[in-house]
Amino acid sequence: MESSSPTRLSRLTAIITMLQSRRLLTAGDIAERFQISRRTAYRDLKALEEAGIPLYVEEGKGYALVDGFSLPPMMFSQEEANALITAEKMVAQNADASFVQHFQQAMTKIRAVFSAEAQDRTELLEERIVFRQNQAPEGPSQSLATIQTAIADFRVLRIAYQKTPAEAAETRKIEPLALYQTQGNWILIAWCQKRDDHRSFRLDRIHQLNVLDQTFDGRDFDLQAYFKACWEKYLAHP
């Protein structure tokens, strides 16, 4: 067995955290995360089993913790706590109020496991970090959290969308596929049933949104392939 060096012990601890945070974890996920071979990743998983961590395998899918098993919350290093506080500051500038609210609720739970020293240090750091942005969206959106759930559940949305401030809002039924942010704005990529094609929608221009009972098949959407196709189209017709 590989030596229980501080580096490996840290990696094994991190793997347990990954197992707690994901339903399934593959040796490939571990190898990519820690830049190790798959063989070493399998050895790490075996070491965890030998240490009494109850793992089971879904054949061809990955490893998971046995249902009902949990470990005490991991302690954060000061650098990890600093990174989380910085991320919270960044999120606070986000154009979608629902996203900010849910992230702040999550951070309240995370802060509860900070040590007293880490809490003192992060409170100081919180006062000393400011994010400023010169460009603002036309108005705050409230729909990011709802759209994220609709993407995961393959649920059709009905929206009232105002393409430009000078135009009236138009009702459309769309199949939400992916989200990205650019220049301070959240953009939804969706299949528009009216246009029978992919379309992009700025969240701050969605004035009404309803999640319908209808579902869709996901259309085997590949976000990177979509971006590549958009770039090629732009190069052909700049």
PDB file of C-alpha atoms in Angstrom:
ATOM      1  CA  MET A   1       0.000   0.000   0.000  1.00  0.00           C
ATOM      2  CA  GLU A   2       1.105   3.512  -0.716  1.00  0.00           C
ATOM      3  CA  SER A   3       2.720   5.351   2.192  1.00  0.00           C
ATOM      4  CA  SER A   4       0.346   7.365   4.422  1.00  0.00           C
ATOM      5  CA  SER A   5       2.138  10.609   3.704  1.00  0.00           C
ATOM      6  CA  PRO A   6       0.558  13.972   4.620  1.00  0.00           C
ATOM      7  CA  THR A   7      -0.183  14.514   0.923  1.00  0.00           C
ATOM      8  CA  ARG A   8      -2.045  11.227   0.615  1.00  0.00           C
ATOM      9  CA  LEU A   9      -3.906  11.727   3.904  1.00  0.00           C
ATOM     10  CA  SER A  10      -5.079  15.115   2.672  1.00  0.00           C
ATOM     11  CA  ARG A  11      -6.209  13.527  -0.587  1.00  0.00           C
ATOM     12  CA  LEU A  12      -8.118  10.746   1.200  1.00  0.00           C
ATOM     13  CA  THR A  13      -9.873  13.344   3.349  1.00  0.00           C
ATOM     14  CA  ALA A  14     -10.769  15.327   0.238  1.00  0.00           C
ATOM     15  CA  ILE A  15     -12.127  12.178  -1.450  1.00  0.00           C
ATOM     16  CA  ILE A  16     -14.454  11.604   1.510  1.00  0.00           C
ATOM     17  CA  THR A  17     -15.702  15.168   1.116  1.00  0.00           C
ATOM     18  CA  MET A  18     -16.293  14.533  -2.602  1.00  0.00           C
ATOM     19  CA  LEU A  19     -18.231  11.348  -1.774  1.00  0.00           C
ATOM     20  CA  GLN A  20     -20.421  13.281   0.658  1.00  0.00           C
ATOM     21  CA  SER A  21     -21.122  16.018  -1.871  1.00  0.00           C
ATOM     22  CA  ARG A  22     -21.963  13.818  -4.903  1.00  0.00           C
ATOM     23  CA  ARG A  23     -24.311  10.894  -5.441  1.00  0.00           C
ATOM     24  CA  LEU A  24     -21.736   8.971  -7.483  1.00  0.00           C
ATOM     25  CA  LEU A  25     -17.987   9.379  -7.840  1.00  0.00           C
ATOM     26  CA  THR A  26     -15.762   7.625 -10.373  1.00  0.00           C
ATOM     27  CA  ALA A  27     -12.064   6.816 -10.243  1.00  0.00           C
ATOM     28  CA  GLY A  28     -11.762   9.066 -13.290  1.00  0.00           C
ATOM     29  CA  ASP A  29     -13.261  11.979 -11.313  1.00  0.00           C
ATOM     30  CA  ILE A  30     -10.688  11.449  -8.561  1.00  0.00           C
ATOM     31  CA  ALA A  31      -7.794  11.064 -11.005  1.00  0.00           C
ATOM     32  CA  GLU A  32      -8.725  14.298 -12.782  1.00  0.00           C
ATOM     33  CA  ARG A  33      -9.261  16.250  -9.557  1.00  0.00           C
ATOM     34  CA  PHE A  34      -5.896  15.308  -8.024  1.00  0.00           C
ATOM     35  CA  GLN A  35      -3.845  14.715 -11.190  1.00  0.00           C
ATOM     36  CA  ILE A  36      -3.124  11.108 -10.308  1.00  0.00           C
ATOM     37  CA  SER A  37      -3.492   7.846 -12.224  1.00  0.00           C
ATOM     38  CA  ARG A  38      -6.739   5.868 -12.156  1.00  0.00           C
ATOM     39  CA  ARG A  39      -4.794   3.022 -10.581  1.00  0.00           C
ATOM     40  CA  THR A  40      -3.824   5.295  -7.681  1.00  0.00           C
ATOM     41  CA  ALA A  41      -7.434   6.485  -7.414  1.00  0.00           C
ATOM     42  CA  TYR A  42      -8.635   2.882  -7.077  1.00  0.00           C
ATOM     43  CA  ARG A  43      -5.994   2.311  -4.387  1.00  0.00           C
ATOM     44  CA  ASP A  44      -7.286   5.345  -2.485  1.00  0.00           C
ATOM     45  CA  LEU A  45     -10.859   4.060  -2.640  1.00  0.00           C
ATOM     46  CA  LYS A  46      -9.724   0.653  -1.400  1.00  0.00           C
ATOM     47  CA  ALA A  47      -7.816   2.335   1.448  1.00  0.00           C
ATOM     48  CA  LEU A  48     -10.990   4.154   2.502  1.00  0.00           C
ATOM     49  CA  GLU A  49     -12.927   0.872   2.521  1.00  0.00           C
ATOM     50  CA  GLU A  50     -10.186  -0.747   4.631  1.00  0.00           C
ATOM     51  CA  ALA A  51     -10.431   2.210   7.034  1.00  0.00           C
ATOM     52  CA  GLY A  52     -14.131   1.469   7.582  1.00  0.00           C
ATOM     53  CA  ILE A  53     -15.758   3.951   5.190  1.00  0.00           C
ATOM     54  CA  PRO A  54     -18.831   2.066   3.846  1.00  0.00           C
ATOM     55  CA  LEU A  55     -18.721   2.346   0.062  1.00  0.00           C
ATOM     56  CA  TYR A  56     -20.756   0.540  -2.548  1.00  0.00           C
ATOM     57  CA  VAL A  57     -20.372   0.354  -6.313  1.00  0.00           C
ATOM     58  CA  GLU A  58     -23.026   0.947  -8.946  1.00  0.00           C
ATOM     59  CA  GLU A  59     -21.640  -1.190 -11.731  1.00  0.00           C
ATOM     60  CA  GLY A  60     -20.424   0.928 -14.616  1.00  0.00           C
ATOM     61  CA  LYS A  61     -21.378   4.181 -12.875  1.00  0.00           C
ATOM     62  CA  GLY A  62     -19.214   4.809  -9.838  1.00  0.00           C
ATOM     63  CA  TYR A  63     -18.815   4.732  -6.051  1.00  0.00           C
ATOM     64  CA  ALA A  64     -21.138   6.094  -3.387  1.00  0.00           C
ATOM     65  CA  LEU A  65     -21.446   6.179   0.387  1.00  0.00           C
ATOM     66  CA  VAL A  66     -23.958   3.759   1.889  1.00  0.00           C
ATOM     67  CA  ASP A  67     -27.289   5.513   2.545  1.00  0.00           C
ATOM     68  CA  GLY A  68     -27.546   6.917   6.037  1.00  0.00           C
ATOM     69  CA  PHE A  69     -23.793   7.141   6.591  1.00  0.00           C
ATOM     70  CA  SER A  70     -22.414  10.566   7.417  1.00  0.00           C
ATOM     71  CA  LEU A  71     -19.304  12.066   8.904  1.00  0.00           C
ATOM     72  CA  PRO A  72     -18.890  15.177  11.055  1.00  0.00           C
ATOM     73  CA  PRO A  73     -18.478  18.350   8.999  1.00  0.00           C
ATOM     74  CA  MET A  74     -14.950  18.932   7.730  1.00  0.00           C
ATOM     75  CA  MET A  75     -13.054  21.875   9.138  1.00  0.00           C
ATOM     76  CA  PHE A  76     -12.046  24.547   6.647  1.00  0.00           C
ATOM     77  CA  SER A  77      -8.501  25.839   6.374  1.00  0.00           C
ATOM     78  CA  GLN A  78      -8.059  29.603   6.612  1.00  0.00           C
ATOM     79  CA  GLU A  79      -7.340  29.783   2.882  1.00  0.00           C
ATOM     80  CA  GLU A  80     -10.534  27.830   2.110  1.00  0.00           C
ATOM     81  CA  ALA A  81     -12.554  30.102   4.398  1.00  0.00           C
ATOM     82  CA  ASN A  82     -11.049  33.163   2.685  1.00  0.00           C
ATOM     83  CA  ALA A  83     -11.974  31.772  -0.730  1.00  0.00           C
ATOM     84  CA  LEU A  84     -15.580  31.224   0.379  1.00  0.00           C
ATOM     85  CA  ILE A  85     -15.888  34.756   1.751  1.00  0.00           C
ATOM     86  CA  THR A  86     -14.464  36.155  -1.479  1.00  0.00           C
ATOM     87  CA  ALA A  87     -16.926  34.062  -3.493  1.00  0.00           C
ATOM     88  CA  GLU A  88     -19.769  35.394  -1.358  1.00  0.00           C
ATOM     89  CA  LYS A  89     -18.702  38.956  -2.172  1.00  0.00           C
ATOM     90  CA  MET A  90     -18.634  38.109  -5.879  1.00  0.00           C
ATOM     91  CA  VAL A  91     -22.063  36.484  -5.749  1.00  0.00           C
ATOM     92  CA  ALA A  92     -23.523  39.513  -3.957  1.00  0.00           C
ATOM     93  CA  GLN A  93     -22.883  41.501  -7.156  1.00  0.00           C
ATOM     94  CA  ASN A  94     -24.875  39.045  -9.256  1.00  0.00           C
ATOM     95  CA  ALA A  95     -27.768  40.329 -11.310  1.00  0.00           C
ATOM     96  CA  ASP A  96     -30.184  37.640 -10.102  1.00  0.00           C
ATOM     97  CA  ALA A  97     -31.653  38.188  -6.636  1.00  0.00           C
ATOM     98  CA  SER A  98     -32.791  34.571  -6.211  1.00  0.00           C
ATOM     99  CA  PHE A  99     -29.249  33.286  -6.769  1.00  0.00           C
ATOM    100  CA  VAL A 100     -27.825  35.764  -4.241  1.00  0.00           C
ATOM    101  CA  GLN A 101     -30.430  34.785  -1.647  1.00  0.00           C
ATOM    102  CA  HIS A 102     -29.832  31.036  -1.939  1.00  0.00           C
ATOM    103  CA  PHE A 103     -26.051  31.416  -1.891  1.00  0.00           C
ATOM    104  CA  GLN A 104     -26.212  33.589   1.236  1.00  0.00           C
ATOM    105  CA  GLN A 105     -28.411  30.986   2.936  1.00  0.00           C
ATOM    106  CA  ALA A 106     -25.863  28.299   2.051  1.00  0.00           C
ATOM    107  CA  MET A 107     -23.022  30.468   3.358  1.00  0.00           C
ATOM    108  CA  THR A 108     -24.824  30.923   6.693  1.00  0.00           C
ATOM    109  CA  LYS A 109     -24.747  27.135   7.110  1.00  0.00           C
ATOM    110  CA  ILE A 110     -21.101  26.942   6.034  1.00  0.00           C
ATOM    111  CA  ARG A 111     -20.054  29.696   8.448  1.00  0.00           C
ATOM    112  CA  ALA A 112     -21.520  27.647  11.300  1.00  0.00           C
ATOM    113  CA  VAL A 113     -18.636  25.144  11.033  1.00  0.00           C
ATOM    114  CA  PHE A 114     -15.882  27.785  10.891  1.00  0.00           C
ATOM    115  CA  SER A 115     -13.602  27.807  13.911  1.00  0.00           C
ATOM    116  CA  ALA A 116     -13.754  30.884  16.155  1.00  0.00           C
ATOM    117  CA  GLU A 117     -10.398  32.059  14.777  1.00  0.00           C
ATOM    118  CA  ALA A 118     -11.558  31.589  11.182  1.00  0.00           C
ATOM    119  CA  GLN A 119     -14.754  33.526  11.922  1.00  0.00           C
ATOM    120  CA  ASP A 120     -12.754  36.476  13.310  1.00  0.00           C
ATOM    121  CA  ARG A 121     -10.400  36.500  10.340  1.00  0.00           C
ATOM    122  CA  THR A 122     -13.134  36.168   7.709  1.00  0.00           C
ATOM    123  CA  GLU A 123     -15.185  38.953   9.305  1.00  0.00           C
ATOM    124  CA  LEU A 124     -12.164  41.246   8.957  1.00  0.00           C
ATOM    125  CA  LEU A 125     -11.580  40.101   5.391  1.00  0.00           C
ATOM    126  CA  GLU A 126     -15.250  40.653   4.589  1.00  0.00           C
ATOM    127  CA  GLU A 127     -14.870  44.330   5.489  1.00  0.00           C
ATOM    128  CA  ARG A 128     -11.727  44.697   3.345  1.00  0.00           C
ATOM    129  CA  ILE A 129     -12.982  43.222   0.041  1.00  0.00           C
ATOM    130  CA  VAL A 130     -15.191  45.151  -2.354  1.00  0.00           C
ATOM    131  CA  PHE A 131     -16.242  44.267  -5.903  1.00  0.00           C
ATOM    132  CA  ARG A 132     -17.242  47.121  -8.163  1.00  0.00           C
ATOM    133  CA  GLN A 133     -18.703  46.862 -11.626  1.00  0.00           C
ATOM    134  CA  ASN A 134     -19.207  49.665 -14.127  1.00  0.00           C
ATOM    135  CA  GLN A 135     -21.807  47.935 -16.253  1.00  0.00           C
ATOM    136  CA  ALA A 136     -25.151  46.971 -14.749  1.00  0.00           C
ATOM    137  CA  PRO A 137     -28.046  44.990 -16.217  1.00  0.00           C
ATOM    138  CA  GLU A 138     -31.279  46.766 -17.114  1.00  0.00           C
ATOM    139  CA  GLY A 139     -32.875  45.468 -13.929  1.00  0.00           C
ATOM    140  CA  PRO A 140     -32.417  42.635 -11.415  1.00  0.00           C
ATOM    141  CA  SER A 141     -33.814  39.255 -12.382  1.00  0.00           C
ATOM    142  CA  GLN A 142     -35.571  36.925  -9.960  1.00  0.00           C
ATOM    143  CA  SER A 143     -35.781  33.747 -12.002  1.00  0.00           C
ATOM    144  CA  LEU A 144     -32.344  32.063 -11.916  1.00  0.00           C
ATOM    145  CA  ALA A 145     -33.178  29.552  -9.164  1.00  0.00           C
ATOM    146  CA  THR A 146     -36.451  28.579 -10.849  1.00  0.00           C
ATOM    147  CA  ILE A 147     -34.775  28.158 -14.235  1.00  0.00           C
ATOM    148  CA  GLN A 148     -31.943  26.059 -12.757  1.00  0.00           C
ATOM    149  CA  THR A 149     -34.530  23.648 -11.332  1.00  0.00           C
ATOM    150  CA  ALA A 150     -36.420  23.564 -14.635  1.00  0.00           C
ATOM    151  CA  ILE A 151     -33.201  22.671 -16.509  1.00  0.00           C
ATOM    152  CA  ALA A 152     -32.491  19.803 -14.111  1.00  0.00           C
ATOM    153  CA  ASP A 153     -36.111  18.552 -14.270  1.00  0.00           C
ATOM    154  CA  PHE A 154     -36.531  19.009 -18.064  1.00  0.00           C
ATOM    155  CA  ARG A 155     -39.616  21.190 -17.519  1.00  0.00           C
ATOM    156  CA  VAL A 156     -41.069  23.468 -20.210  1.00  0.00           C
ATOM    157  CA  LEU A 157     -41.325  27.178 -19.356  1.00  0.00           C
ATOM    158  CA  ARG A 158     -43.755  29.799 -20.542  1.00  0.00           C
ATOM    159  CA  ILE A 159     -42.195  33.256 -20.494  1.00  0.00           C
ATOM    160  CA  ALA A 160     -43.103  36.809 -21.383  1.00  0.00           C
ATOM    161  CA  TYR A 161     -39.917  38.102 -23.002  1.00  0.00           C
ATOM    162  CA  GLN A 162     -39.019  41.640 -24.001  1.00  0.00           C
ATOM    163  CA  LYS A 163     -36.298  41.373 -26.634  1.00  0.00           C
ATOM    164  CA  THR A 164     -35.371  45.079 -26.432  1.00  0.00           C
ATOM    165  CA  PRO A 165     -36.588  47.902 -24.156  1.00  0.00           C
ATOM    166  CA  ALA A 166     -38.396  49.448 -27.147  1.00  0.00           C
ATOM    167  CA  GLU A 167     -40.413  46.308 -27.961  1.00  0.00           C
ATOM    168  CA  ALA A 168     -43.444  44.823 -26.254  1.00  0.00           C
ATOM    169  CA  ALA A 169     -43.068  41.562 -24.316  1.00  0.00           C
ATOM    170  CA  GLU A 170     -43.872  38.415 -26.296  1.00  0.00           C
ATOM    171  CA  THR A 171     -45.113  35.125 -24.823  1.00  0.00           C
ATOM    172  CA  ARG A 172     -43.144  31.997 -25.723  1.00  0.00           C
ATOM    173  CA  LYS A 173     -42.925  28.375 -24.635  1.00  0.00           C
ATOM    174  CA  ILE A 174     -39.331  27.264 -24.283  1.00  0.00           C
ATOM    175  CA  GLU A 175     -37.295  24.226 -23.235  1.00  0.00           C
ATOM    176  CA  PRO A 176     -34.490  25.463 -20.936  1.00  0.00           C
ATOM    177  CA  LEU A 177     -31.126  23.853 -21.677  1.00  0.00           C
ATOM    178  CA  ALA A 178     -28.212  25.826 -20.182  1.00  0.00           C
ATOM    179  CA  LEU A 179     -27.140  29.073 -18.516  1.00  0.00           C
ATOM    180  CA  TYR A 180     -24.101  31.295 -18.799  1.00  0.00           C
ATOM    181  CA  GLN A 181     -23.149  34.763 -17.600  1.00  0.00           C
ATOM    182  CA  THR A 182     -21.515  37.516 -19.631  1.00  0.00           C
ATOM    183  CA  GLN A 183     -21.005  41.231 -18.977  1.00  0.00           C
ATOM    184  CA  GLY A 184     -23.014  41.046 -15.762  1.00  0.00           C
ATOM    185  CA  ASN A 185     -26.043  39.392 -17.366  1.00  0.00           C
ATOM    186  CA  TRP A 186     -27.357  35.840 -17.050  1.00  0.00           C
ATOM    187  CA  ILE A 187     -28.253  34.258 -20.402  1.00  0.00           C
ATOM    188  CA  LEU A 188     -30.573  31.267 -20.829  1.00  0.00           C
ATOM    189  CA  ILE A 189     -30.072  28.992 -23.836  1.00  0.00           C
ATOM    190  CA  ALA A 190     -33.334  27.270 -24.700  1.00  0.00           C
ATOM    191  CA  TRP A 191     -35.199  25.563 -27.507  1.00  0.00           C
ATOM    192  CA  CYS A 192     -37.914  27.975 -28.582  1.00  0.00           C
ATOM    193  CA  GLN A 193     -41.022  26.038 -29.607  1.00  0.00           C
ATOM    194  CA  LYS A 194     -42.300  29.025 -31.587  1.00  0.00           C
ATOM    195  CA  ARG A 195     -39.101  29.442 -33.643  1.00  0.00           C
ATOM    196  CA  ASP A 196     -38.307  25.705 -33.668  1.00  0.00           C
ATOM    197  CA  ASP A 197     -34.658  26.519 -32.954  1.00  0.00           C
ATOM    198  CA  HIS A 198     -32.217  27.406 -30.199  1.00  0.00           C
ATOM    199  CA  ARG A 199     -32.548  30.934 -28.826  1.00  0.00           C
ATOM    200  CA  SER A 200     -30.825  32.962 -26.096  1.00  0.00           C
ATOM    201  CA  PHE A 201     -32.777  34.931 -23.489  1.00  0.00           C
ATOM    202  CA  ARG A 202     -31.464  37.520 -21.040  1.00  0.00           C
ATOM    203  CA  LEU A 203     -32.945  36.822 -17.620  1.00  0.00           C
ATOM    204  CA  ASP A 204     -33.440  40.499 -16.800  1.00  0.00           C
ATOM    205  CA  ARG A 205     -35.754  40.759 -19.840  1.00  0.00           C
ATOM    206  CA  ILE A 206     -38.015  37.914 -18.729  1.00  0.00           C
ATOM    207  CA  HIS A 207     -40.972  39.701 -17.166  1.00  0.00           C
ATOM    208  CA  GLN A 208     -43.111  36.672 -16.395  1.00  0.00           C
ATOM    209  CA  LEU A 209     -42.191  33.020 -15.987  1.00  0.00           C
ATOM    210  CA  ASN A 210     -44.313  29.928 -15.379  1.00  0.00           C
ATOM    211  CA  VAL A 211     -43.083  26.369 -14.976  1.00  0.00           C
ATOM    212  CA  LEU A 212     -45.449  24.073 -16.881  1.00  0.00           C
ATOM    213  CA  ASP A 213     -46.327  20.434 -16.209  1.00  0.00           C
ATOM    214  CA  GLN A 214     -44.918  19.540 -19.637  1.00  0.00           C
ATOM    215  CA  THR A 215     -41.483  17.911 -19.872  1.00  0.00           C
ATOM    216  CA  PHE A 216     -39.045  17.538 -22.774  1.00  0.00           C
ATOM    217  CA  ASP A 217     -36.331  15.056 -23.719  1.00  0.00           C
ATOM    218  CA  GLY A 218     -33.267  17.314 -23.347  1.00  0.00           C
ATOM    219  CA  ARG A 219     -32.416  17.098 -27.079  1.00  0.00           C
ATOM    220  CA  ASP A 220     -28.941  15.679 -26.245  1.00  0.00           C
ATOM    221  CA  PHE A 221     -27.751  19.257 -25.809  1.00  0.00           C
ATOM    222  CA  ASP A 222     -23.973  19.821 -25.683  1.00  0.00           C
ATOM    223  CA  LEU A 223     -23.119  23.304 -24.386  1.00  0.00           C
ATOM    224  CA  GLN A 224     -19.545  23.371 -25.711  1.00  0.00           C
ATOM    225  CA  ALA A 225     -20.696  22.201 -29.137  1.00  0.00           C
ATOM    226  CA  TYR A 226     -23.320  24.949 -29.082  1.00  0.00           C
ATOM    227  CA  PHE A 227     -20.708  27.619 -28.322  1.00  0.00           C
ATOM    228  CA  LYS A 228     -18.456  26.240 -31.062  1.00  0.00           C
ATOM    229  CA  ALA A 229     -21.299  26.369 -33.600  1.00  0.00           C
ATOM    230  CA  CYS A 230     -22.107  29.968 -32.597  1.00  0.00           C
ATOM    231  CA  TRP A 231     -18.451  30.963 -33.019  1.00  0.00           C
ATOM    232  CA  GLU A 232     -18.235  29.315 -36.439  1.00  0.00           C
ATOM    233  CA  LYS A 233     -21.433  31.072 -37.497  1.00  0.00           C
ATOM    234  CA  TYR A 234     -20.003  34.395 -36.320  1.00  0.00           C
ATOM    235  CA  LEU A 235     -16.759  33.854 -38.268  1.00  0.00           C
ATOM    236  CA  ALA A 236     -18.760  33.021 -41.406  1.00  0.00           C
ATOM    237  CA  HIS A 237     -21.047  36.065 -41.013  1.00  0.00           C
ATOM    238  CA  PRO A 238     -19.249  38.642 -38.825  1.00  0.00           C
TER     239      PRO A 238
END
